[in-house]
Coordinates of C-alpha atoms in Angstrom, one line a residue:
M215 CA 55.4 85.5 143.4
S216 CA 55.9 88.7 145.6
D217 CA 52.6 89.9 147.2
R218 CA 51.9 93.1 145.4
H219 CA 48.7 93.5 147.3
V220 CA 48.3 96.5 149.6
N221 CA 45.5 96.8 152.2
D222 CA 43.5 100.2 152.3
P223 CA 43.0 101.4 155.7
D224 CA 39.8 103.2 154.6
L225 CA 38.4 100.0 153.3
I226 CA 39.2 98.0 156.4
R227 CA 37.6 100.7 158.5
E228 CA 34.6 100.5 156.3
L229 CA 34.1 96.8 156.8
L230 CA 34.9 96.9 160.4
T231 CA 32.2 99.5 161.1
T232 CA 29.3 98.9 158.5
P233 CA 27.2 96.6 160.2
G234 CA 27.1 93.5 157.8
R235 CA 26.7 89.7 157.4
W236 CA 30.3 87.8 157.7
A237 CA 30.4 84.3 156.6
V238 CA 33.4 82.7 158.5
V239 CA 34.9 80.2 156.4
G240 CA 36.8 77.6 158.8
L241 CA 34.9 78.6 161.9
S242 CA 34.1 75.3 163.8
T243 CA 33.6 74.8 167.6
N244 CA 37.4 73.9 168.0
R245 CA 38.4 76.3 170.4
T246 CA 42.2 76.3 169.7
R247 CA 41.8 77.9 166.1
P248 CA 42.0 81.5 165.5
A249 CA 38.8 81.8 163.9
F250 CA 36.8 80.8 167.3
A251 CA 38.2 83.6 169.1
V252 CA 38.4 86.2 166.3
S253 CA 34.8 85.6 165.2
R254 CA 33.3 85.9 168.4
R255 CA 35.2 89.6 168.9
I256 CA 33.8 90.5 164.9
R257 CA 30.4 89.8 166.5
D258 CA 30.7 91.2 170.0
E259 CA 33.0 94.2 169.5
F260 CA 32.5 95.3 165.9
G261 CA 28.6 94.5 166.0
Q262 CA 28.7 92.1 163.1
E263 CA 26.6 89.1 162.2
I264 CA 28.7 85.9 161.9
I265 CA 27.8 83.1 159.9
P266 CA 30.0 80.0 160.7
V267 CA 30.8 77.8 157.3
N268 CA 32.5 74.6 158.1
L269 CA 32.4 71.0 156.5
A270 CA 30.4 69.8 159.2
G271 CA 28.0 72.4 158.9
E272 CA 27.9 72.8 162.8
D273 CA 26.8 75.9 164.7
V274 CA 28.9 78.1 166.4
H275 CA 28.7 80.7 169.1
G276 CA 25.0 80.1 169.0
E277 CA 24.9 81.0 165.5
T278 CA 23.7 78.6 162.6
G279 CA 26.4 77.2 160.5
Y280 CA 26.6 75.8 157.0
R281 CA 28.7 73.7 154.8
S282 CA 29.4 76.2 151.9
L283 CA 28.9 79.8 151.1
A284 CA 26.3 78.9 148.4
D285 CA 24.0 77.2 151.3
I286 CA 23.7 80.7 153.2
P287 CA 20.5 82.5 152.5
G288 CA 20.5 86.0 151.8
H289 CA 23.2 88.3 150.8
V290 CA 26.9 88.0 152.6
D291 CA 28.4 91.2 152.8
V292 CA 32.2 89.8 154.1
V293 CA 33.5 86.3 153.5
D294 CA 36.4 85.9 156.1
C295 CA 38.7 83.3 154.9
F296 CA 40.3 81.3 157.7
V297 CA 41.8 78.6 155.3
N298 CA 45.4 78.1 154.3
S299 CA 46.4 80.0 151.2
Q300 CA 46.4 76.7 149.1
R301 CA 42.8 76.4 149.5
V302 CA 41.8 80.2 149.7
G303 CA 41.4 80.5 146.1
E304 CA 38.5 78.2 145.8
V305 CA 36.7 79.9 148.7
V306 CA 37.1 83.3 146.7
D307 CA 35.8 81.9 143.7
Q308 CA 32.8 80.7 145.8
A309 CA 32.4 84.2 147.3
I310 CA 32.4 85.7 143.8
N311 CA 29.8 83.1 142.6
I312 CA 27.3 84.0 145.6
G313 CA 27.8 87.7 145.0
A314 CA 29.5 88.7 148.2
G315 CA 30.6 92.3 148.8
A316 CA 34.2 91.6 150.1
V317 CA 36.6 88.8 151.0
W318 CA 38.8 89.2 153.8
M319 CA 42.0 86.4 153.7
Q320 CA 43.3 86.4 157.4
L321 CA 46.6 86.7 158.5
G322 CA 49.0 84.3 156.7
V323 CA 46.4 83.8 153.9
S324 CA 47.6 85.1 150.6
D325 CA 46.6 84.4 147.2
Q326 CA 47.4 87.2 144.7
A327 CA 45.8 85.7 141.5
A328 CA 42.5 85.2 143.8
A329 CA 42.6 88.6 145.2
E330 CA 43.0 89.8 141.3
R331 CA 39.5 87.7 140.4
A332 CA 37.9 89.0 143.3
K333 CA 38.6 92.7 142.4
A334 CA 37.8 92.2 138.7
A335 CA 34.4 90.9 139.8
G336 CA 33.9 93.7 141.9
L337 CA 34.5 92.4 145.4
K338 CA 36.7 94.6 148.0
V339 CA 39.6 92.8 148.9
V340 CA 41.7 92.6 152.5
M341 CA 44.4 90.1 152.5
N342 CA 47.1 88.7 155.2
T343 CA 45.7 90.6 158.1
C344 CA 43.4 90.1 160.8
P345 CA 40.3 92.4 161.8
L346 CA 42.0 92.6 165.8
I347 CA 45.2 93.6 164.2
E348 CA 44.0 96.2 162.0
A349 CA 41.2 97.6 164.2
P350 CA 43.5 99.7 166.5
R351 CA 45.3 101.0 163.4
V352 CA 42.2 102.1 161.7
L353 CA 39.3 103.0 164.2

């Protein structure tokens, strides 16, 4: 299926500049994974609160980690998905179930059907790009 999704620069700007809580799914203490450096910059450069979500529930960057989105107390503004495209639909469905405000599928992560489900549920959607790539374009 072709990727019909087009990211809205105004939406990206809004997500990056509005202080919020970003649940980073796939963020672990593995320093070689892109999520490790990207999440720290989302926190330190864009002022977002980051919430690590990983199978072990381990803390990362001094932030309390959780095993699943459903375990996070309070509202989640953005679910940042560092999982492969085959698994992201499940994460998007969890984001819908917890009432998240948006899903951000990282560079190389794409699922058109999941994006449509999220939009239909009222979530904002960014797909197949990284905040660190988008920031210079929109800020």
